[in-house]
Tab-separated table of C-alpha atoms and ligand atoms in Angstrom:
chain	number	residue	atom	x	y	z
C	1	MET	CA	-4.615	3.655	29.497
C	2	SER	CA	-4.322	2.276	33.003
C	3	ILE	CA	-6.623	-0.690	32.690
C	4	LYS	CA	-7.385	-3.441	30.265
C	5	ASP	CA	-10.121	-1.984	28.109
C	6	ALA	CA	-12.166	-4.505	26.147
C	7	GLN	CA	-13.344	-1.926	23.612
C	8	SER	CA	-10.058	-0.058	23.343
C	9	PRO	CA	-8.323	0.341	19.962
C	10	LEU	CA	-5.323	-1.120	21.802
C	11	SER	CA	-7.126	-4.454	22.104
C	12	ALA	CA	-5.535	-6.810	19.572
C	13	ALA	CA	-8.551	-8.966	18.756
C	14	PRO	CA	-12.045	-7.771	17.867
C	15	ALA	CA	-14.582	-8.183	20.684
C	16	ALA	CA	-15.703	-11.811	20.815
C	17	ARG	CA	-19.435	-12.494	20.604
C	18	THR	CA	-19.167	-14.395	23.873
C	19	ARG	CA	-16.480	-13.754	26.442
C	20	HIS	CA	-15.973	-15.324	29.849
C	21	HIS	CA	-14.672	-13.919	33.114
C	22	GLN	CA	-14.467	-15.508	36.524
C	23	VAL	CA	-16.196	-12.501	38.110
C	24	VAL	CA	-18.448	-10.130	36.207
C	25	ILE	CA	-19.586	-6.902	37.831
C	26	VAL	CA	-22.472	-5.075	36.176
C	27	GLY	CA	-22.139	-1.345	36.839
C	28	GLY	CA	-18.938	0.571	37.528
C	29	GLY	CA	-20.458	3.183	39.845
C	30	SER	CA	-19.700	3.547	43.553
C	31	ALA	CA	-20.663	-0.033	44.364
C	32	GLY	CA	-19.242	-1.845	41.337
C	33	ALA	CA	-15.911	-0.015	41.345
C	34	THR	CA	-15.444	-0.568	45.079
C	35	VAL	CA	-16.124	-4.304	44.864
C	36	ALA	CA	-13.810	-4.557	41.822
C	37	ALA	CA	-11.035	-2.893	43.815
C	38	ARG	CA	-11.511	-5.217	46.773
C	39	LEU	CA	-11.528	-8.361	44.633
C	40	CYS	CA	-8.498	-7.276	42.597
C	41	ARG	CA	-6.563	-6.673	45.813
C	42	ALA	CA	-7.573	-9.963	47.410
C	43	LEU	CA	-7.491	-12.473	44.536
C	44	LYS	CA	-4.116	-13.890	43.445
C	45	GLU	CA	-4.864	-13.802	39.733
C	46	PRO	CA	-8.006	-11.760	39.414
C	47	ASP	CA	-10.168	-12.228	36.339
C	48	VAL	CA	-12.669	-9.483	37.040
C	49	ALA	CA	-14.644	-7.675	34.319
C	50	VAL	CA	-16.743	-4.565	34.892
C	51	ILE	CA	-19.564	-3.927	32.426
C	52	GLU	CA	-20.141	-0.173	32.330
C	53	PRO	CA	-21.553	1.964	29.489
C	54	SER	CA	-20.334	5.334	30.780
C	55	ASP	CA	-16.858	6.808	30.270
C	56	VAL	CA	-17.295	8.882	33.388
C	57	HIS	CA	-17.508	8.035	37.072
C	58	TYR	CA	-19.274	10.476	39.420
C	59	TYR	CA	-19.012	11.200	43.129
C	60	GLN	CA	-22.662	12.200	43.480
C	61	PRO	CA	-22.679	13.184	47.197
C	62	LEU	CA	-20.864	16.426	46.301
C	63	TRP	CA	-23.651	17.476	43.921
C	64	THR	CA	-25.440	18.959	46.952
C	65	LEU	CA	-22.541	21.333	47.560
C	66	VAL	CA	-22.228	22.106	43.837
C	67	GLY	CA	-25.899	23.125	43.962
C	68	GLY	CA	-25.094	25.351	46.924
C	69	GLY	CA	-22.259	27.052	45.036
C	70	VAL	CA	-19.532	25.597	47.282
C	71	THR	CA	-17.605	23.697	44.618
C	72	ASN	CA	-17.575	23.035	40.846
C	73	LYS	CA	-19.234	20.066	39.217
C	74	GLU	CA	-15.944	19.077	37.558
C	75	THR	CA	-14.532	18.086	40.973
C	76	THR	CA	-17.132	15.307	41.151
C	77	ARG	CA	-16.131	13.398	38.012
C	78	ARG	CA	-13.243	11.215	36.866
C	79	ARG	CA	-12.673	8.936	33.893
C	80	GLU	CA	-14.162	5.514	34.557
C	81	ALA	CA	-10.986	3.914	33.247
C	82	ASP	CA	-8.957	5.794	35.857
C	83	VAL	CA	-11.014	4.756	38.878
C	84	LEU	CA	-11.158	1.019	38.159
C	85	PRO	CA	-8.283	-1.162	39.390
C	86	SER	CA	-5.552	-1.744	36.804
C	87	LYS	CA	-6.092	-5.511	36.979
C	88	ALA	CA	-9.785	-5.278	36.023
C	89	THR	CA	-11.142	-5.462	32.485
C	90	LEU	CA	-13.559	-2.731	31.462
C	91	VAL	CA	-16.264	-3.883	29.076
C	92	ARG	CA	-17.699	-0.637	27.787
C	93	ASN	CA	-21.263	-1.710	27.157
C	94	ALA	CA	-24.600	-2.018	28.937
C	95	ALA	CA	-26.276	-5.155	30.270
C	96	LYS	CA	-29.539	-5.833	28.473
C	97	GLU	CA	-30.624	-9.147	29.934
C	98	PHE	CA	-29.708	-11.543	32.723
C	99	ILE	CA	-29.907	-15.313	32.144
C	100	PRO	CA	-28.812	-16.674	35.516
C	101	SER	CA	-29.630	-20.285	34.639
C	102	GLU	CA	-26.857	-20.035	31.992
C	103	ASN	CA	-24.564	-17.731	34.000
C	104	THR	CA	-24.900	-15.233	31.183
C	105	VAL	CA	-25.337	-11.499	30.766
C	106	VAL	CA	-26.487	-10.298	27.336
C	107	LEU	CA	-25.148	-6.884	26.329
C	108	ASP	CA	-26.724	-4.077	24.330
C	109	ASP	CA	-24.764	-5.008	21.193
C	110	GLY	CA	-26.084	-8.585	21.364
C	111	SER	CA	-22.805	-10.112	22.575
C	112	LYS	CA	-22.741	-12.203	25.741
C	113	VAL	CA	-20.584	-12.357	28.824
C	114	THR	CA	-20.549	-15.539	30.858
C	115	TYR	CA	-19.343	-15.730	34.437
C	116	ASP	CA	-18.649	-17.970	37.389
C	117	TYR	CA	-19.715	-15.227	39.803
C	118	LEU	CA	-21.841	-12.145	39.185
C	119	VAL	CA	-22.149	-8.890	41.135
C	120	VAL	CA	-25.019	-6.597	40.130
C	121	ALA	CA	-24.527	-2.910	40.967
C	122	MET	CA	-26.429	-0.921	38.348
C	123	GLY	CA	-27.727	1.931	40.479
C	124	ILE	CA	-31.235	3.398	40.395
C	125	LYS	CA	-33.319	4.919	37.584
C	126	LEU	CA	-34.409	8.571	37.738
C	127	ASN	CA	-38.024	8.381	36.630
C	128	TRP	CA	-38.597	11.932	35.334
C	129	THR	CA	-41.575	10.946	33.203
C	130	ALA	CA	-43.553	9.993	36.314
C	131	ILE	CA	-44.035	13.772	36.685
C	132	LYS	CA	-46.472	14.959	34.014
C	133	GLY	CA	-44.965	17.742	31.896
C	134	MET	CA	-41.469	17.229	33.289
C	135	SER	CA	-38.322	16.454	31.343
C	136	PRO	CA	-34.664	16.891	32.330
C	137	ASP	CA	-34.420	19.335	29.384
C	138	LEU	CA	-36.423	21.823	31.459
C	139	ILE	CA	-33.687	22.045	34.092
C	140	GLY	CA	-32.215	25.529	34.018
C	141	GLN	CA	-35.405	27.069	32.581
C	142	HIS	CA	-38.562	28.495	34.202
C	143	GLY	CA	-36.915	28.411	37.649
C	144	ILE	CA	-36.642	24.594	37.540
C	145	CYS	CA	-33.518	22.906	38.933
C	146	SER	CA	-32.334	19.560	40.277
C	147	ASN	CA	-29.193	18.313	41.982
C	148	TYR	CA	-29.943	14.783	40.800
C	149	LEU	CA	-28.050	15.213	37.515
C	150	TYR	CA	-24.417	16.138	36.907
C	151	GLU	CA	-25.425	18.903	34.470
C	152	GLY	CA	-28.273	19.968	36.739
C	153	CYS	CA	-26.442	20.612	39.989
C	154	GLU	CA	-24.613	23.660	38.654
C	155	GLN	CA	-27.938	25.003	37.347
C	156	THR	CA	-29.243	24.792	40.911
C	157	TRP	CA	-26.681	27.341	42.045
C	158	LYS	CA	-27.559	29.620	39.119
C	159	THR	CA	-31.252	29.271	40.014
C	160	LEU	CA	-30.615	30.155	43.673
C	161	GLN	CA	-28.596	33.189	42.645
C	162	ALA	CA	-31.299	34.361	40.231
C	163	PHE	CA	-34.072	34.018	42.847
C	164	LYS	CA	-35.196	37.438	44.031
C	165	GLY	CA	-38.183	36.430	46.185
C	166	GLY	CA	-41.522	34.660	45.885
C	167	ASN	CA	-42.182	30.924	46.217
C	168	ALA	CA	-39.158	28.652	46.537
C	169	VAL	CA	-40.373	25.062	46.408
C	170	PHE	CA	-38.418	21.874	47.205
C	171	THR	CA	-39.765	18.395	46.481
C	172	MET	CA	-39.085	14.877	47.651
C	173	PRO	CA	-40.927	11.922	46.055
C	174	VAL	CA	-42.173	8.822	47.808
C	175	PRO	CA	-39.086	6.724	48.691
C	176	PRO	CA	-37.051	4.747	47.788
C	177	ILE	CA	-34.668	7.327	46.399
C	178	LYS	CA	-30.915	7.645	46.568
C	179	CYS	CA	-29.835	9.773	49.512
C	180	ALA	CA	-33.177	10.561	51.097
C	181	GLY	CA	-31.562	13.556	52.828
C	182	ALA	CA	-30.471	15.299	49.607
C	183	PRO	CA	-33.888	16.899	48.813
C	184	GLN	CA	-33.831	18.803	52.106
C	185	LYS	CA	-30.065	19.523	52.280
C	186	ILE	CA	-30.277	21.817	49.244
C	187	MET	CA	-33.305	23.511	50.799
C	188	TYR	CA	-31.318	24.407	53.924
C	189	LEU	CA	-28.446	25.735	51.815
C	190	ALA	CA	-30.929	27.750	49.739
C	191	ASP	CA	-32.508	29.196	52.882
C	192	ASP	CA	-29.042	30.168	54.137
C	193	HIS	CA	-28.125	31.700	50.770
C	194	PHE	CA	-31.417	33.673	50.649
C	195	ARG	CA	-30.677	35.103	54.111
C	196	ARG	CA	-27.150	36.103	53.110
C	197	SER	CA	-28.320	37.718	49.897
C	198	GLY	CA	-31.183	39.574	51.604
C	199	VAL	CA	-34.100	37.889	49.794
C	200	ARG	CA	-35.311	35.529	52.528
C	201	GLU	CA	-37.848	38.050	53.874
C	202	LYS	CA	-39.404	38.247	50.415
C	203	ALA	CA	-39.571	34.449	50.079
C	204	THR	CA	-41.796	31.572	51.119
C	205	VAL	CA	-39.830	28.340	51.320
C	206	SER	CA	-41.901	25.118	51.142
C	207	PHE	CA	-41.019	21.434	51.322
C	208	PHE	CA	-43.395	18.940	49.670
C	209	CYS	CA	-42.430	15.489	50.845
C	210	GLY	CA	-43.844	12.128	49.742
C	211	ALA	CA	-42.752	10.539	53.024
C	212	PRO	CA	-44.821	10.931	56.200
C	213	SER	CA	-42.057	12.725	58.142
C	214	ILE	CA	-38.883	14.716	57.624
C	215	PHE	CA	-36.566	11.722	58.323
C	216	SER	CA	-36.994	8.028	59.026
C	217	VAL	CA	-34.947	7.963	62.257
C	218	LYS	CA	-36.885	9.455	65.155
C	219	GLU	CA	-33.905	11.043	66.932
C	220	TYR	CA	-32.708	12.950	63.839
C	221	ALA	CA	-36.271	13.762	62.734
C	222	GLU	CA	-36.880	15.622	65.995
C	223	THR	CA	-33.782	17.764	65.497
C	224	LEU	CA	-34.621	18.445	61.847
C	225	ALA	CA	-38.188	19.429	62.738
C	226	GLY	CA	-36.701	22.082	65.040
C	227	ILE	CA	-34.432	23.336	62.244
C	228	VAL	CA	-37.340	23.552	59.802
C	229	GLN	CA	-39.284	25.569	62.375
C	230	ARG	CA	-36.322	27.857	63.131
C	231	LYS	CA	-35.906	28.554	59.412
C	232	GLY	CA	-39.617	29.215	58.900
C	233	ILE	CA	-40.001	26.530	56.214
C	234	GLN	CA	-43.538	25.340	55.400
C	235	THR	CA	-43.855	21.544	55.201
C	236	HIS	CA	-46.428	19.364	53.419
C	237	PHE	CA	-45.928	15.678	54.138
C	238	LYS	CA	-47.381	12.828	52.065
C	239	TYR	CA	-47.491	15.067	48.996
C	240	GLN	CA	-45.777	14.049	45.755
C	241	LEU	CA	-45.118	16.266	42.713
C	242	ALA	CA	-47.522	14.999	40.028
C	243	GLU	CA	-47.331	17.686	37.343
C	244	ILE	CA	-45.259	20.654	36.211
C	245	GLN	CA	-46.606	23.385	33.942
C	246	PRO	CA	-43.358	25.142	33.051
C	247	ASP	CA	-44.698	28.176	31.183
C	248	SER	CA	-46.979	29.276	34.006
C	249	GLN	CA	-44.501	28.003	36.647
C	250	THR	CA	-47.183	25.881	38.277
C	251	ALA	CA	-46.619	22.712	40.285
C	252	ILE	CA	-49.385	20.271	41.192
C	253	PHE	CA	-48.954	17.912	44.112
C	254	HIS	CA	-51.036	14.826	44.814
C	255	SER	CA	-51.622	13.515	48.297
C	256	THR	CA	-50.483	9.959	48.970
C	257	GLY	CA	-53.452	9.803	51.359
C	258	GLU	CA	-56.942	11.221	51.098
C	259	GLU	CA	-56.136	14.951	51.015
C	260	ASP	CA	-56.986	17.283	48.129
C	261	PRO	CA	-54.292	18.086	45.552
C	262	ILE	CA	-52.332	21.306	46.012
C	263	GLU	CA	-51.605	23.602	43.062
C	264	ILE	CA	-48.935	26.206	43.643
C	265	HIS	CA	-47.113	28.876	41.640
C	266	PHE	CA	-43.338	28.653	41.987
C	267	ASP	CA	-40.634	31.197	41.318
C	268	MET	CA	-38.092	28.429	41.673
C	269	ILE	CA	-38.489	24.702	42.243
C	270	HIS	CA	-35.853	22.102	43.127
C	271	ILE	CA	-37.128	18.735	41.915
C	272	THR	CA	-36.016	15.384	43.233
C	273	PRO	CA	-37.364	12.927	40.647
C	274	PRO	CA	-39.255	9.745	41.570
C	275	GLN	CA	-36.908	6.767	41.330
C	276	CYS	CA	-37.265	3.083	40.537
C	277	ALA	CA	-35.268	0.000	39.594
C	278	PRO	CA	-33.515	0.111	36.170
C	279	ASP	CA	-35.738	-1.148	33.317
C	280	VAL	CA	-33.355	-4.022	32.550
C	281	LEU	CA	-34.050	-5.471	35.991
C	282	LYS	CA	-37.834	-5.262	35.840
C	283	GLY	CA	-39.235	-8.746	35.300
C	284	SER	CA	-35.725	-10.242	35.347
C	285	PRO	CA	-35.215	-13.678	36.972
C	286	ILE	CA	-32.698	-12.102	39.366
C	287	SER	CA	-35.118	-9.396	40.601
C	288	ASP	CA	-37.969	-9.181	43.071
C	289	ALA	CA	-41.454	-7.939	42.180
C	290	GLY	CA	-40.316	-4.296	42.376
C	291	GLY	CA	-37.393	-4.883	40.005
C	292	TRP	CA	-34.726	-4.669	42.739
C	293	VAL	CA	-32.056	-7.379	42.615
C	294	SER	CA	-32.912	-9.912	45.304
C	295	ALA	CA	-30.240	-10.128	47.976
C	296	ASP	CA	-30.205	-11.592	51.461
C	297	LYS	CA	-30.213	-8.519	53.694
C	298	PHE	CA	-27.307	-9.812	55.816
C	299	THR	CA	-25.090	-11.757	53.381
C	300	LEU	CA	-26.005	-9.852	50.162
C	301	GLN	CA	-26.150	-13.175	48.323
C	302	HIS	CA	-28.979	-13.939	45.901
C	303	PRO	CA	-31.494	-16.284	47.589
C	304	GLU	CA	-31.895	-18.465	44.482
C	305	PHE	CA	-28.564	-18.158	42.642
C	306	PRO	CA	-25.708	-18.455	45.166
C	307	ASN	CA	-23.107	-17.245	42.643
C	308	ILE	CA	-24.859	-13.859	42.392
C	309	PHE	CA	-24.468	-10.943	44.818
C	310	SER	CA	-25.916	-7.453	44.727
C	311	LEU	CA	-25.336	-4.193	46.538
C	312	GLY	CA	-25.938	-0.488	46.251
C	313	ASP	CA	-28.962	1.350	44.916
C	314	CYS	CA	-30.264	-1.453	42.642
C	315	SER	CA	-30.357	-4.071	45.386
C	316	SER	CA	-33.373	-5.096	47.449
C	317	LEU	CA	-31.552	-4.306	50.715
C	318	PRO	CA	-34.073	-2.538	52.959
C	319	THR	CA	-31.816	0.314	53.991
C	320	SER	CA	-31.413	3.911	52.893
C	321	LYS	CA	-29.652	3.990	49.502
C	322	THR	CA	-26.340	5.835	49.963
C	323	GLY	CA	-22.671	5.640	49.096
C	324	ALA	CA	-21.955	5.344	52.810
C	325	ALA	CA	-24.057	2.177	52.929
C	326	ILE	CA	-22.025	0.815	49.998
C	327	ARG	CA	-18.793	1.414	51.909
C	328	LYS	CA	-20.024	-1.170	54.439
C	329	GLN	CA	-21.712	-3.476	51.882
C	330	ALA	CA	-18.707	-3.834	49.559
C	331	PRO	CA	-16.428	-5.703	52.007
C	332	VAL	CA	-19.328	-8.064	52.785
C	333	VAL	CA	-19.903	-8.827	49.083
C	334	ALA	CA	-16.188	-9.269	48.357
C	335	GLU	CA	-15.581	-11.549	51.319
C	336	ASN	CA	-18.737	-13.641	50.889
C	337	LEU	CA	-18.112	-14.028	47.163
C	338	MET	CA	-14.593	-15.320	47.860
C	339	LYS	CA	-15.960	-17.662	50.530
C	340	THR	CA	-18.407	-18.980	47.936
C	341	MET	CA	-15.463	-19.528	45.545
C	342	ARG	CA	-13.699	-21.572	48.230
C	343	GLY	CA	-16.865	-23.537	49.016
C	344	GLU	CA	-17.117	-22.239	52.572
C	345	PRO	CA	-20.515	-22.525	54.299
C	346	THR	CA	-22.987	-19.654	54.422
C	347	ALA	CA	-22.873	-19.813	58.215
C	348	SER	CA	-19.314	-18.432	58.058
C	349	PHE	CA	-20.346	-15.454	55.901
C	350	LYS	CA	-19.685	-11.859	56.880
C	351	ARG	CA	-22.905	-10.005	57.737
C	352	TYR	CA	-24.098	-6.491	56.920
C	353	ASP	CA	-26.220	-4.773	59.562
C	354	GLY	CA	-27.928	-2.217	57.309
C	355	TYR	CA	-25.486	0.576	58.198
C	356	THR	CA	-26.112	3.735	56.229
C	357	SER	CA	-25.336	7.379	56.742
C	358	CYS	CA	-26.680	10.740	55.700
C	359	PRO	CA	-24.551	13.837	56.177
C	360	LEU	CA	-27.419	16.308	56.643
C	361	VAL	CA	-26.120	19.702	55.597
C	362	THR	CA	-28.325	22.212	57.440
C	363	GLY	CA	-26.630	25.381	56.163
C	364	TYR	CA	-23.188	26.639	55.135
C	365	GLY	CA	-20.748	25.249	57.732
C	366	LYS	CA	-23.409	23.186	59.526
C	367	LEU	CA	-24.091	19.464	59.382
C	368	ILE	CA	-25.751	16.685	61.377
C	369	LEU	CA	-24.067	13.357	60.635
C	370	ALA	CA	-26.891	10.797	60.760
C	371	GLU	CA	-25.699	7.175	60.898
C	372	PHE	CA	-28.038	4.253	61.534
C	373	ASP	CA	-28.803	0.593	60.800
C	374	TYR	CA	-31.670	-1.654	59.686
C	375	ASP	CA	-33.485	-1.032	62.978
C	376	LEU	CA	-33.369	2.751	62.377
C	377	LYS	CA	-31.207	3.050	65.489
C	378	PRO	CA	-28.355	5.587	65.470
C	379	LYS	CA	-24.971	3.902	64.982
C	380	GLU	CA	-22.586	6.801	65.292
C	381	THR	CA	-18.843	6.841	64.599
C	382	PHE	CA	-17.608	9.747	66.686
C	383	PRO	CA	-17.405	10.005	70.478
C	384	PHE	CA	-19.678	13.074	70.591
C	385	ASN	CA	-23.345	13.763	69.944
C	386	GLN	CA	-23.694	13.744	66.137
C	387	ASN	CA	-27.356	14.789	66.391
C	388	LYS	CA	-26.252	18.415	66.568
C	389	GLU	CA	-25.300	20.891	63.832
C	390	ARG	CA	-21.506	20.933	63.678
C	391	TRP	CA	-18.891	22.818	61.658
C	392	SER	CA	-16.449	19.904	61.958
C	393	MET	CA	-18.903	17.463	60.351
C	394	TYR	CA	-19.533	19.921	57.513
C	395	GLN	CA	-15.768	19.967	56.863
C	396	LEU	CA	-15.828	16.172	56.886
C	397	LYS	CA	-18.413	16.193	54.090
C	398	ARG	CA	-16.745	18.980	52.160
C	399	HIS	CA	-13.180	17.639	52.286
C	400	GLY	CA	-12.830	14.390	54.266
C	401	LEU	CA	-15.425	12.157	52.639
C	402	PRO	CA	-14.477	12.954	49.004
C	403	ALA	CA	-10.828	12.124	49.815
C	404	LEU	CA	-11.922	8.938	51.569
C	405	TYR	CA	-13.972	8.024	48.497
C	406	TRP	CA	-11.364	8.570	45.776
C	407	ASN	CA	-8.308	7.414	47.735
C	408	GLY	CA	-9.736	4.828	50.104
C	409	MET	CA	-13.049	3.325	49.068
C	410	LEU	CA	-12.371	3.120	45.329
C	411	LYS	CA	-8.958	1.609	46.034
C	412	GLY	CA	-10.575	-1.100	48.172
C	413	ARG	CA	-8.875	0.189	51.286
C	414	ALA	CA	-11.683	1.908	53.237
W	501	FAD	C1	-27.743	14.720	44.852
W	501	FAD	C2	-27.221	13.478	45.520
W	501	FAD	C3	-26.672	13.570	46.792
W	501	FAD	C4	-26.200	12.432	47.425
W	501	FAD	N1	-25.619	12.573	48.666
W	501	FAD	C5	-25.085	11.495	49.272
W	501	FAD	C6	-24.391	11.639	50.511
W	501	FAD	O1	-24.258	12.737	51.051
W	501	FAD	N2	-23.856	10.545	51.073
W	501	FAD	C7	-23.966	9.309	50.483
W	501	FAD	O2	-23.428	8.349	51.035
W	501	FAD	N3	-24.630	9.137	49.316
W	501	FAD	C8	-25.182	10.194	48.693
W	501	FAD	N4	-25.816	10.045	47.482
W	501	FAD	C9	-26.139	8.680	46.996
W	501	FAD	C10	-24.981	7.959	46.324
W	501	FAD	O3	-24.376	8.767	45.356
W	501	FAD	C11	-25.533	6.682	45.691
W	501	FAD	O4	-26.226	5.944	46.675
W	501	FAD	C12	-24.409	5.818	45.123
W	501	FAD	O5	-23.745	6.494	44.088
W	501	FAD	C13	-24.982	4.510	44.593
W	501	FAD	O6	-23.962	3.733	44.029
W	501	FAD	P1	-24.332	2.600	42.957
W	501	FAD	O7	-23.043	2.016	42.527
W	501	FAD	O8	-25.390	1.726	43.491
W	501	FAD	O9	-24.973	3.430	41.766
W	501	FAD	P2	-24.224	4.489	40.838
W	501	FAD	O10	-23.053	5.078	41.546
W	501	FAD	O11	-25.280	5.404	40.345
W	501	FAD	O12	-23.640	3.594	39.663
W	501	FAD	C14	-24.454	2.786	38.836
W	501	FAD	C15	-23.625	2.464	37.591
W	501	FAD	O13	-24.306	1.486	36.824
W	501	FAD	C16	-24.163	1.839	35.466
W	501	FAD	N5	-25.236	1.218	34.700
W	501	FAD	C17	-26.519	1.637	34.561
W	501	FAD	N6	-27.187	0.817	33.730
W	501	FAD	C18	-26.317	-0.147	33.350
W	501	FAD	C19	-26.414	-1.280	32.510
W	501	FAD	N7	-27.549	-1.581	31.855
W	501	FAD	N8	-25.326	-2.070	32.352
W	501	FAD	C20	-24.155	-1.787	32.987
W	501	FAD	N9	-24.013	-0.714	33.798
W	501	FAD	C21	-25.078	0.094	33.977
W	501	FAD	C22	-24.234	3.364	35.456
W	501	FAD	O14	-23.679	3.922	34.294
W	501	FAD	C23	-23.446	3.694	36.717
W	501	FAD	O15	-22.069	3.888	36.452
W	501	FAD	C24	-26.278	11.173	46.791
W	501	FAD	C25	-26.820	11.078	45.506
W	501	FAD	C26	-27.272	12.222	44.868
W	501	FAD	C27	-27.838	12.121	43.473
């Protein structure tokens, strides 16, 4: 075992009812693990605990390509214990309650963890029950699939292969969701696959989107609108999936405006579930009215409790929720937390500009690398026009970014 594991049989003493760590990180996903790595590298004698209920850590961005049959789902997972830094302590449990006035996190088993500094990185909740008749158990049956679950993404590829024509429907709920590009990326791969397998002429491909347009950044939206037109995809904006009737393969969409509902028969449907803040955060003293952990959008520090920071999907940061955004948020959290430890003034804090990125796969071997900031202005990395479908950027997503994630970001180096 490469890390100190609080629940491990190797631990000499039984778990204490209350334990203390200098830094407690809630959530060992992309954000929590990256911040843990940065702190363990930077602090002389790190006392960093990560509270995480899952044994497994996922690289979710590859689930799109698993759904498109490009790679296996197993390549997207590693043991949680293997991705955390060796100097961190893994507390294998879930946070149940936050008591910031007492610097305390209560865990599912009733024990408590106290802290000097807290980082909250619990991710986002997939709210399947917001769709009447829908349950994750239906994935893989009745032509229903979803890339938003580890088990589901491989079913997507099976569903695409089994599709022999008819209505192929792709949904995107009203944001916020994680990776707002993912609902349409799988649609472009599906369209490409249908053309290659000779079924596209027998298919109608439709995109029902809760947002008012195909993408929030004008420049990329214009290019994507052209791609949708070229591919002959029918779009319905401001429509959210409200109900699934699996036996009759019927989907009912409600307008977010004044339009009439649309009822449609599907032969396959890729569902992106509505998403919301985790239940534990709703009504918590560290959260805003929506349940997102309050964080200053530039410093990522809690406005009321200066020893608390938040980042990633569960935070209130008004940017698109992606792993790429976390890559830029994590150094800001780590540095500002250490400045807080040293008593340095907020004015000296590192600032996050809202950077986020969406590698928009538009077909096999084609990708537009969208990168932008809080002002929805492109903020591109490469010295060429990224608002163009490119083979090189597809290779970056397929091979470069996963390597950067496992070997750079999770090690606190990139
Ligand atoms: C299909 C798909 C495609 C995507 N594509 C891209 C892409 O191309 N590029 C990109 O940058 N991003 C992409 N993303 C988004 C990216 O994966 C997420 O934004 C990122 O993983 C968020 O990191 P996080 O740490 O906030 O949450 P997560 O990585 O989800 O981690 C949250 C962690 O918190 C833990 N947790 C939950 N509840 C508790 C609790 N009560 N107590 C303690 N721990 C808890 C969970 O077990 C989990 O380990 C995609 C996501 C999906 C689903």
